[in-house]
Short mmCIF file of C-alpha atoms and ligand atoms in Angstrom, two decimals:
data_model
loop_
_atom_site.label_atom_id
_atom_site.label_comp_id
_atom_site.label_asym_id
_atom_site.label_seq_id
_atom_site.Cartn_x
_atom_site.Cartn_y
_atom_site.Cartn_z
CA UNK A 1 112.93 120.59 82.48
CA UNK A 2 110.22 118.74 80.61
CA UNK A 3 106.93 118.09 82.41
CA UNK A 4 104.82 115.18 81.25
CA UNK A 5 101.08 114.75 80.99
CA UNK A 6 100.12 111.08 80.68
CA UNK A 7 96.91 109.07 80.58
CA UNK A 8 96.84 106.44 83.32
CA UNK A 9 94.05 104.20 82.00
CA UNK A 10 93.14 102.95 78.50
CA UNK A 11 93.21 106.38 76.87
CA UNK A 12 90.43 108.95 76.48
CA UNK A 13 91.09 110.39 79.94
CA UNK A 14 90.75 113.98 78.70
CA UNK A 15 94.38 114.87 78.01
CA UNK A 16 93.52 117.38 75.28
CA UNK A 17 91.45 119.51 77.63
CA UNK A 18 94.08 119.54 80.36
CA UNK A 19 96.98 120.30 78.02
CA UNK A 20 94.92 123.19 76.75
CA UNK A 21 94.32 124.37 80.33
CA UNK A 22 98.01 124.02 81.29
CA UNK A 23 99.43 125.48 78.07
CA UNK A 24 99.44 129.04 79.37
CA UNK A 25 102.30 128.00 81.68
CA UNK A 26 104.49 126.47 78.93
CA UNK A 27 106.54 127.74 75.99
CA UNK A 28 106.49 124.45 74.09
CA UNK A 29 103.94 121.62 73.85
CA UNK A 30 105.24 118.39 72.32
CA UNK A 31 103.76 115.08 71.27
CA UNK A 32 106.16 112.15 71.70
CA UNK A 33 104.37 108.96 70.59
CA UNK A 34 101.30 107.60 68.89
CA UNK A 35 99.70 109.24 65.90
CA UNK A 36 96.26 109.73 64.42
CA UNK A 37 94.87 106.91 66.56
CA UNK A 38 94.64 109.64 69.22
CA UNK A 39 91.73 112.06 69.40
CA UNK A 40 92.30 114.93 71.78
CA UNK A 41 89.13 116.94 72.30
CA UNK A 42 89.23 120.62 73.27
CA UNK A 43 86.15 122.70 74.02
CA UNK A 44 86.25 126.45 74.49
CA UNK A 45 84.13 129.48 73.53
CA UNK A 46 81.32 127.07 72.61
CA UNK A 47 83.42 125.32 69.94
CA UNK A 48 84.66 121.74 69.92
CA UNK A 49 87.90 120.63 68.23
CA UNK A 50 89.38 117.17 67.91
CA UNK A 51 93.13 117.03 67.30
CA UNK A 52 94.85 113.80 66.24
CA UNK A 53 98.51 114.61 65.61
CA UNK A 54 98.81 118.33 66.25
CA UNK A 55 99.70 119.07 69.91
CA UNK A 56 96.89 120.57 72.00
CA UNK A 57 98.72 123.88 72.53
CA UNK A 58 97.92 125.04 69.00
CA UNK A 59 95.14 127.44 70.07
CA UNK A 60 97.35 129.51 72.34
CA UNK A 61 99.14 132.53 70.90
CA UNK A 62 102.41 131.98 72.64
CA UNK A 63 103.06 128.24 72.67
CA UNK A 64 105.16 126.45 70.09
CA UNK A 65 103.90 123.00 69.13
CA UNK A 66 106.30 120.21 68.23
CA UNK A 67 105.62 116.77 66.81
CA UNK A 68 108.47 114.67 68.18
CA UNK A 69 110.45 111.81 66.63
CA UNK A 70 108.42 109.15 68.43
CA UNK A 71 105.19 110.13 66.64
CA UNK A 72 103.92 108.51 63.44
CA UNK A 73 102.32 110.97 61.02
CA UNK A 74 99.66 110.30 58.42
CA UNK A 75 100.06 113.20 55.99
CA UNK A 76 96.45 112.92 54.83
CA UNK A 77 94.98 113.17 58.34
CA UNK A 78 97.51 115.86 59.23
CA UNK A 79 96.42 117.95 56.25
CA UNK A 80 92.77 117.53 57.24
CA UNK A 81 93.55 118.71 60.75
CA UNK A 82 95.28 121.80 59.41
CA UNK A 83 92.46 122.48 56.92
CA UNK A 84 89.92 122.23 59.76
CA UNK A 85 91.74 124.98 61.64
CA UNK A 86 91.65 127.41 58.73
CA UNK A 87 89.35 129.81 60.66
CA UNK A 88 91.91 130.40 63.38
CA UNK A 89 94.57 132.33 61.52
CA UNK A 90 97.31 130.09 62.87
CA UNK A 91 100.75 130.53 61.34
CA UNK A 92 101.59 126.83 61.07
CA UNK A 93 105.01 127.49 59.57
CA UNK A 94 106.21 129.09 62.80
CA UNK A 95 103.94 127.51 65.43
CA UNK A 96 104.04 123.87 64.39
CA UNK A 97 107.43 122.18 64.04
CA UNK A 98 107.96 118.56 63.00
CA UNK A 99 110.82 116.24 63.86
CA UNK A 100 112.75 114.94 60.87
CA UNK A 101 112.94 111.61 62.64
CA UNK A 102 109.16 111.09 62.92
CA UNK A 103 107.93 108.23 60.73
CA UNK A 104 105.34 108.55 57.98
CA UNK A 105 102.19 106.43 57.71
CA UNK A 106 101.73 105.33 54.09
CA UNK A 107 98.29 104.53 52.64
CA UNK A 108 99.47 100.91 52.41
CA UNK A 109 100.20 100.88 56.17
CA UNK A 110 96.51 101.51 56.72
CA UNK A 111 95.64 98.64 54.36
CA UNK A 112 98.02 96.32 56.22
CA UNK A 113 96.36 97.29 59.51
CA UNK A 114 92.96 96.35 58.09
CA UNK A 115 94.27 93.08 56.65
CA UNK A 116 95.98 92.13 59.90
CA UNK A 117 92.84 92.79 61.95
CA UNK A 118 90.69 90.81 59.50
CA UNK A 119 93.06 87.85 59.71
CA UNK A 120 92.92 87.90 63.49
CA UNK A 121 89.15 87.37 63.40
CA UNK A 122 87.71 87.16 66.91
CA UNK A 123 91.14 87.85 68.45
CA UNK A 124 91.34 91.28 66.77
CA UNK A 125 92.86 94.14 68.76
CA UNK A 126 90.06 96.55 67.88
CA UNK A 127 92.62 98.86 66.27
CA UNK A 128 91.61 102.32 65.11
CA UNK A 129 92.87 101.09 61.69
CA UNK A 130 95.01 104.18 61.19
CA UNK A 131 98.09 102.13 60.26
CA UNK A 132 99.79 102.62 63.62
CA UNK A 133 100.98 99.02 64.18
CA UNK A 134 102.39 98.46 60.66
CA UNK A 135 104.19 101.85 60.72
CA UNK A 136 105.91 101.13 64.04
CA UNK A 137 106.74 97.65 62.70
CA UNK A 138 108.52 99.26 59.75
CA UNK A 139 110.28 101.63 62.17
CA UNK A 140 111.69 98.86 64.35
CA UNK A 141 112.20 96.68 61.28
CA UNK A 142 114.36 99.51 59.88
CA UNK A 143 112.33 99.96 56.73
CA UNK A 144 110.36 103.12 57.54
CA UNK A 145 110.03 106.39 55.65
CA UNK A 146 110.79 109.43 57.79
CA UNK A 147 109.84 113.10 57.57
CA UNK A 148 113.50 114.00 56.89
CA UNK A 149 113.46 111.73 53.83
CA UNK A 150 111.07 114.19 52.19
CA UNK A 151 114.02 116.58 51.87
CA UNK A 152 115.94 114.04 49.78
CA UNK A 153 115.72 113.96 46.00
CA UNK A 154 115.07 110.23 45.93
CA UNK A 155 112.29 110.09 48.54
CA UNK A 156 109.71 108.92 46.01
CA UNK A 157 111.90 105.92 45.21
CA UNK A 158 112.04 105.09 48.88
CA UNK A 159 108.28 105.48 49.06
CA UNK A 160 107.70 103.22 46.05
CA UNK A 161 110.01 100.50 47.39
CA UNK A 162 108.18 100.46 50.71
CA UNK A 163 104.70 100.59 49.14
CA UNK A 164 105.69 97.71 46.83
CA UNK A 165 106.79 95.65 49.81
CA UNK A 166 103.44 96.32 51.44
CA UNK A 167 101.51 95.28 48.33
CA UNK A 168 103.44 91.99 48.28
CA UNK A 169 102.55 91.48 51.93
CA UNK A 170 98.89 92.17 51.16
CA UNK A 171 99.03 89.55 48.38
CA UNK A 172 100.48 87.11 50.84
CA UNK A 173 97.78 87.89 53.45
CA UNK A 174 95.22 87.23 50.73
CA UNK A 175 92.39 89.09 52.50
CA UNK A 176 89.42 90.56 50.65
CA UNK A 177 90.17 94.31 50.76
CA UNK A 178 88.76 96.80 48.33
CA UNK A 179 90.98 99.79 47.60
CA UNK A 180 92.01 102.10 44.81
CA UNK A 181 95.74 102.68 45.25
CA UNK A 182 95.83 105.41 42.61
CA UNK A 183 93.27 107.48 44.49
CA UNK A 184 94.94 106.83 47.82
CA UNK A 185 98.30 107.92 46.41
CA UNK A 186 96.90 111.07 44.82
CA UNK A 187 95.51 112.14 48.17
CA UNK A 188 98.77 111.15 49.89
CA UNK A 189 101.06 113.11 47.56
CA UNK A 190 98.83 116.18 47.80
CA UNK A 191 99.09 116.00 51.57
CA UNK A 192 102.86 115.53 51.37
CA UNK A 193 103.07 118.82 49.45
CA UNK A 194 101.39 120.58 52.35
CA UNK A 195 103.60 118.81 54.87
CA UNK A 196 106.68 119.99 52.96
CA UNK A 197 105.56 123.59 53.35
CA UNK A 198 105.91 123.26 57.15
CA UNK A 199 109.09 123.48 59.22
CA UNK A 200 111.13 120.31 59.85
CA UNK A 201 113.62 120.33 62.70
CA UNK A 202 116.23 118.16 64.39
CA UNK A 203 113.93 118.06 67.37
CA UNK A 204 116.21 116.43 69.96
CA UNK A 205 118.71 119.25 69.40
CA UNK A 206 115.88 121.78 69.51
CA UNK A 207 114.52 120.53 72.86
CA UNK A 208 117.90 120.44 74.53
CA UNK A 209 118.76 123.94 73.31
CA UNK A 210 115.32 125.17 74.43
CA UNK A 211 115.99 123.81 77.92
CA UNK A 212 119.36 125.56 78.02
CA UNK A 213 117.53 128.74 77.06
CA UNK A 214 115.20 128.28 80.05
CA UNK A 215 112.08 127.40 78.04
CA UNK A 216 109.34 125.36 79.68
CA UNK A 217 108.19 122.22 77.87
CA UNK A 218 105.10 120.07 78.36
CA UNK A 219 105.09 116.63 76.73
CA UNK A 220 101.57 115.51 75.84
CA UNK A 221 101.05 111.76 75.98
CA UNK A 222 98.57 109.96 73.77
CA UNK A 223 96.55 106.83 74.59
CA UNK A 224 97.06 105.57 78.16
CA UNK A 225 99.46 103.53 80.29
CA UNK A 226 97.36 100.37 80.03
CA UNK A 227 97.77 100.54 76.24
CA UNK A 228 101.59 100.72 76.50
CA UNK A 229 103.36 98.20 74.24
CA UNK A 230 105.41 96.85 77.18
CA UNK A 231 103.29 97.49 80.27
CA UNK A 232 99.75 97.47 78.91
CA UNK A 233 97.30 94.61 78.51
CA UNK A 234 99.34 92.99 75.71
CA UNK A 235 98.51 92.13 72.96
CA UNK A 236 95.48 94.44 73.28
CA UNK A 237 97.63 97.55 73.28
CA UNK A 238 98.94 100.15 70.89
CA UNK A 239 102.41 99.92 69.34
CA UNK A 240 104.27 102.64 71.26
CA UNK A 241 105.48 103.33 74.78
CA UNK A 242 102.73 105.52 76.17
CA UNK A 243 104.41 105.69 79.58
CA UNK A 244 106.92 108.25 80.92
CA UNK A 245 109.99 106.56 79.44
CA UNK A 246 108.45 106.99 75.99
CA UNK A 247 108.80 110.75 76.37
CA UNK A 248 112.59 110.38 76.68
CA UNK A 249 112.95 108.28 73.53
CA UNK A 250 110.16 110.09 71.70
CA UNK A 251 111.67 113.54 72.19
CA UNK A 252 115.36 112.91 72.81
CA UNK A 253 115.45 114.26 76.38
CA UNK A 254 117.35 112.54 79.17
CA UNK A 255 115.49 110.97 82.13
CA UNK A 256 117.06 113.46 84.55
CA UNK A 257 115.43 116.31 82.58
CA UNK A 258 111.91 115.12 83.42
CA UNK A 259 110.19 117.34 86.01
CA UNK A 260 106.55 117.00 87.03
CA UNK A 261 104.65 113.97 85.83
CA UNK A 262 100.94 114.77 85.68
CA UNK A 263 98.88 111.58 85.64
CA UNK A 264 95.37 111.97 84.34
CA UNK A 265 92.52 109.55 84.99
CA UNK A 266 88.73 109.43 84.84
CA UNK A 267 86.76 109.06 88.08
CA UNK A 268 85.57 105.77 86.54
CA UNK A 269 87.13 103.66 83.77
CA UNK A 270 86.54 103.34 80.03
CA UNK A 271 88.07 101.29 77.28
CA UNK A 272 87.51 101.29 73.52
CA UNK A 273 88.47 98.27 71.44
CA UNK A 274 89.05 94.70 72.63
CA UNK A 275 90.95 93.35 75.61
CA UNK A 276 90.54 92.65 79.31
CA UNK A 277 88.77 95.15 81.56
CA UNK A 278 88.22 93.70 85.06
CA UNK A 279 85.85 96.39 86.39
CA UNK A 280 83.71 96.56 83.25
CA UNK A 281 79.97 96.99 83.86
CA UNK A 282 77.24 95.47 81.71
CA UNK A 283 74.35 96.83 83.79
CA UNK A 284 72.40 100.07 84.15
CA UNK A 285 75.29 101.73 86.04
CA UNK A 286 77.61 101.18 83.06
CA UNK A 287 74.95 102.46 80.67
CA UNK A 288 74.46 105.57 82.82
CA UNK A 289 78.20 106.34 82.75
CA UNK A 290 78.29 105.91 78.96
CA UNK A 291 75.25 108.14 78.47
CA UNK A 292 76.09 110.95 80.89
CA UNK A 293 79.79 110.80 80.04
CA UNK A 294 79.06 110.75 76.29
CA UNK A 295 81.48 107.86 75.96
CA UNK A 296 82.10 107.56 72.25
CA UNK A 297 85.58 107.42 70.68
CA UNK A 298 86.81 110.83 69.45
CA UNK A 299 88.63 109.18 66.51
CA UNK A 300 86.39 106.28 65.54
CA UNK A 301 83.02 107.18 67.12
CA UNK A 302 82.86 103.68 68.63
CA UNK A 303 80.98 103.35 71.96
CA UNK A 304 83.39 103.03 74.88
CA UNK A 305 83.06 100.23 77.42
CA UNK A 306 82.52 101.64 80.95
CA UNK A 307 83.20 100.42 84.48
CA UNK A 308 84.16 101.37 88.03
CA UNK A 309 87.48 102.93 88.93
CA UNK A 310 90.22 100.29 89.23
CA UNK A 311 92.66 101.45 91.92
CA UNK A 312 94.95 98.45 91.44
CA UNK A 313 95.46 99.41 87.79
CA UNK A 314 95.74 103.11 88.70
CA UNK A 315 98.41 102.47 91.30
CA UNK A 316 100.36 100.36 88.79
CA UNK A 317 100.25 103.21 86.26
CA UNK A 318 101.28 105.77 88.90
CA UNK A 319 104.27 103.59 89.76
CA UNK A 320 105.43 102.90 86.18
CA UNK A 321 105.25 106.60 85.30
CA UNK A 322 106.55 108.13 88.52
CA UNK A 323 103.44 110.33 88.71
CA UNK A 324 103.89 113.37 90.95
CA UNK A 325 100.42 114.94 90.63
CA UNK A 326 97.06 113.45 89.74
CA UNK A 327 94.31 115.03 87.68
CA UNK A 328 90.82 113.55 88.03
CA UNK A 329 88.43 113.96 85.12
CA UNK A 330 84.67 113.58 84.76
CA UNK A 331 83.79 113.55 88.45
CA UNK A 332 80.54 115.22 87.33
CA UNK A 333 79.49 112.04 85.49
CA UNK A 334 79.26 110.16 88.81
CA UNK A 335 76.77 112.63 90.37
CA UNK A 336 73.56 110.83 91.33
CA UNK A 337 74.92 107.33 92.05
CA UNK A 338 73.84 106.22 95.57
CA UNK A 339 76.88 104.01 95.96
CA UNK A 340 80.20 104.16 94.16
CA UNK A 341 82.55 101.21 93.95
CA UNK A 342 86.32 101.22 93.52
CA UNK A 343 88.37 98.09 92.96
CA UNK A 344 90.92 97.71 95.75
CA UNK A 345 91.90 94.03 95.51
CA UNK A 346 92.11 91.41 92.77
CA UNK A 347 91.45 87.75 93.43
CA UNK A 348 93.94 86.15 91.07
CA UNK A 349 93.50 82.42 90.59
CA UNK A 350 91.67 82.40 93.94
CA UNK A 351 94.29 84.36 95.93
CA UNK A 352 93.93 88.00 96.99
CA UNK A 353 96.62 90.21 95.44
CA UNK A 354 97.14 93.95 95.39
CA UNK A 355 99.11 94.38 92.15
CA UNK A 356 98.44 94.03 88.43
CA UNK A 357 99.48 90.49 87.47
CA UNK A 358 100.85 89.21 84.13
CA UNK A 359 97.46 88.15 82.90
CA UNK A 360 94.26 90.00 83.76
CA UNK A 361 91.97 87.92 81.54
CA UNK A 362 88.48 87.36 82.89
CA UNK A 363 89.03 83.70 83.77
CA UNK A 364 91.86 84.56 86.20
CA UNK A 365 90.62 87.72 87.87
CA UNK A 366 87.83 88.38 90.30
CA UNK A 367 87.44 91.97 91.42
CA UNK A 368 86.96 92.97 95.06
CA UNK A 369 85.35 96.37 95.56
CA UNK A 370 85.29 98.94 98.33
CA UNK A 371 81.98 100.81 98.48
CA UNK A 372 81.76 104.56 98.98
CA UNK A 373 78.72 106.79 99.31
CA UNK A 374 77.93 108.85 96.23
CA UNK A 375 76.91 112.51 95.94
CA UNK A 376 73.78 114.00 94.41
CA UNK A 377 75.00 117.52 93.64
CA UNK A 378 75.54 118.66 90.06
CA UNK A 379 79.22 119.58 89.85
CA UNK A 380 79.28 121.19 86.43
CA UNK A 381 78.87 124.77 87.68
CA UNK A 382 81.46 124.55 90.45
CA UNK A 383 84.67 126.55 90.21
CA UNK A 384 86.30 126.34 93.66
CA UNK A 385 87.73 123.47 95.69
CA UNK A 386 85.77 124.46 98.81
CA UNK A 387 82.48 124.00 96.93
CA UNK A 388 82.96 120.25 96.36
CA UNK A 389 80.44 118.00 98.15
CA UNK A 390 81.76 116.11 101.18
CA UNK A 391 81.25 112.67 99.61
CA UNK A 392 83.31 113.70 96.58
CA UNK A 393 86.06 114.88 98.92
CA UNK A 394 85.91 111.47 100.61
CA UNK A 395 86.15 109.76 97.21
CA UNK A 396 89.20 111.89 96.36
CA UNK A 397 90.82 111.20 99.74
CA UNK A 398 90.32 107.46 99.29
CA UNK A 399 92.07 107.50 95.90
CA UNK A 400 94.93 109.67 97.17
CA UNK A 401 95.51 107.40 100.12
CA UNK A 402 95.43 104.24 97.99
CA UNK A 403 97.86 105.40 95.30
CA UNK A 404 99.93 107.76 97.47
CA UNK A 405 99.84 110.81 95.19
CA UNK A 406 97.73 114.00 95.60
CA UNK A 407 94.93 114.98 93.22
CA UNK A 408 95.73 118.56 92.18
CA UNK A 409 93.08 119.22 89.56
CA UNK A 410 89.45 118.05 89.41
CA UNK A 411 87.64 118.51 86.11
CA UNK A 412 83.84 118.86 86.28
CA UNK A 413 82.93 119.28 82.61
CA UNK A 414 84.44 119.44 79.13
CA UNK A 415 84.94 123.22 78.96
CA UNK A 416 88.26 124.86 79.79
CA UNK A 417 86.44 126.79 82.52
CA UNK A 418 85.10 123.68 84.29
CA UNK A 419 88.41 123.00 85.98
CA UNK A 420 88.98 123.15 89.75
CA UNK A 421 92.47 123.62 91.13
CA UNK A 422 92.67 121.86 94.48
P1 IMP B 501 95.82 101.18 67.39
O1 IMP B 501 96.79 101.97 68.18
O2 IMP B 501 94.98 102.02 66.48
O3 IMP B 501 96.43 100.03 66.66
O4 IMP B 501 94.79 100.52 68.42
C1 IMP B 501 95.20 99.58 69.40
C2 IMP B 501 94.27 99.63 70.60
O5 IMP B 501 94.46 100.87 71.28
C3 IMP B 501 92.78 99.53 70.28
O6 IMP B 501 92.12 98.89 71.36
C4 IMP B 501 92.35 101.00 70.24
O7 IMP B 501 90.97 101.15 70.52
C5 IMP B 501 93.21 101.58 71.34
N1 IMP B 501 93.53 102.99 71.13
C6 IMP B 501 94.41 103.52 70.27
N2 IMP B 501 94.46 104.84 70.38
C7 IMP B 501 93.58 105.17 71.34
C8 IMP B 501 93.21 106.41 71.95
O8 IMP B 501 93.71 107.49 71.62
N3 IMP B 501 92.27 106.34 72.92
C9 IMP B 501 91.74 105.16 73.33
N4 IMP B 501 92.07 103.99 72.82
C10 IMP B 501 92.98 103.99 71.82
#
């Protein structure tokens, strides 16, 4: 079976930490969608690491790490990630396997991303500008360059044809962009050389054989359900299916092979980039969450927007993904608030509704909150479930009752050790 770990909000829920915590129970950790737009942060032994494309099981001796077919890989960022891990004595050739069917982000994909965002002006998505959208466009447009192509003699011709197409598109967009293609290509080809020294696999075959051999697999989602290309707050979304079904197409495993679905969420809500966010706060409470929670993007460094927990959105994500267990992150950040609010109803065009409607733009949605009493205790030193303050237990019980799924792990700080099994 393949277990899934998925973000239920707009990303940045803390997936990297939890994959790292859960890895000891799995033989294989696999990424199935997204690419270097992700930033999965792991903190242990006083060190902090941010991974973008490499699965978060890379620091464990036993686990194999696989980049699945649904992922888009930027060779330059990938090489940087590997270079940054040089102190760890990791044998990447045997511990990090890459699907031949994963698509490659070209330097010109990144330029197209920048041009597209510039053209959108005020309506921009707030993309991480890593070339994600243009690369998935080339994938579905059937023009993309794949990892397996690097094993062909004529891959450079394929590359050149695609890059030329992109340059023509950039001419057409006619946006002021400064770039030095020669430099970008030098860096790209150097990184491709490193990529070619790694192991490429037919990953769908690999996963299915691994399951027959009784291996345990954890699929590590990137971004969050509300950024899903189909079910997120379109068009302010990323270009892949971040939800459970994306793991089937992004790895090549059948739906009936999916086991546990761990849904991870923050005790409040954050969002980076543009787009609707009904429970967003612009007051001192929001500022306190941002400050205490250190809410800055792991990939772009941008400040994250903060707000109360939205149970309507959470329930929607639980439903779409078939979540079987919840993991609540950053409960410690809410210590000290007298009153906590959770959104339990939307007023949509004046009528009370209890689901996420087609359009959650500000002009249509008014948020109705339920108030709960906060807790004062510092949670960061707690290690056992029976040590949690009563008001936090009430907060947890309220969420569980609303969405109908139990919270099995509560995280009370960024370190591996600050994890409470309920
Ligand atoms: P893109 O995927 O880089 O094109 O970005 C599209 C939207 O998704 C933007 O609002 C980004 O801020 C957001 N986004 C992409 N990746 C992440 C992530 O890993 N965490 C949080 N937000 C993300």
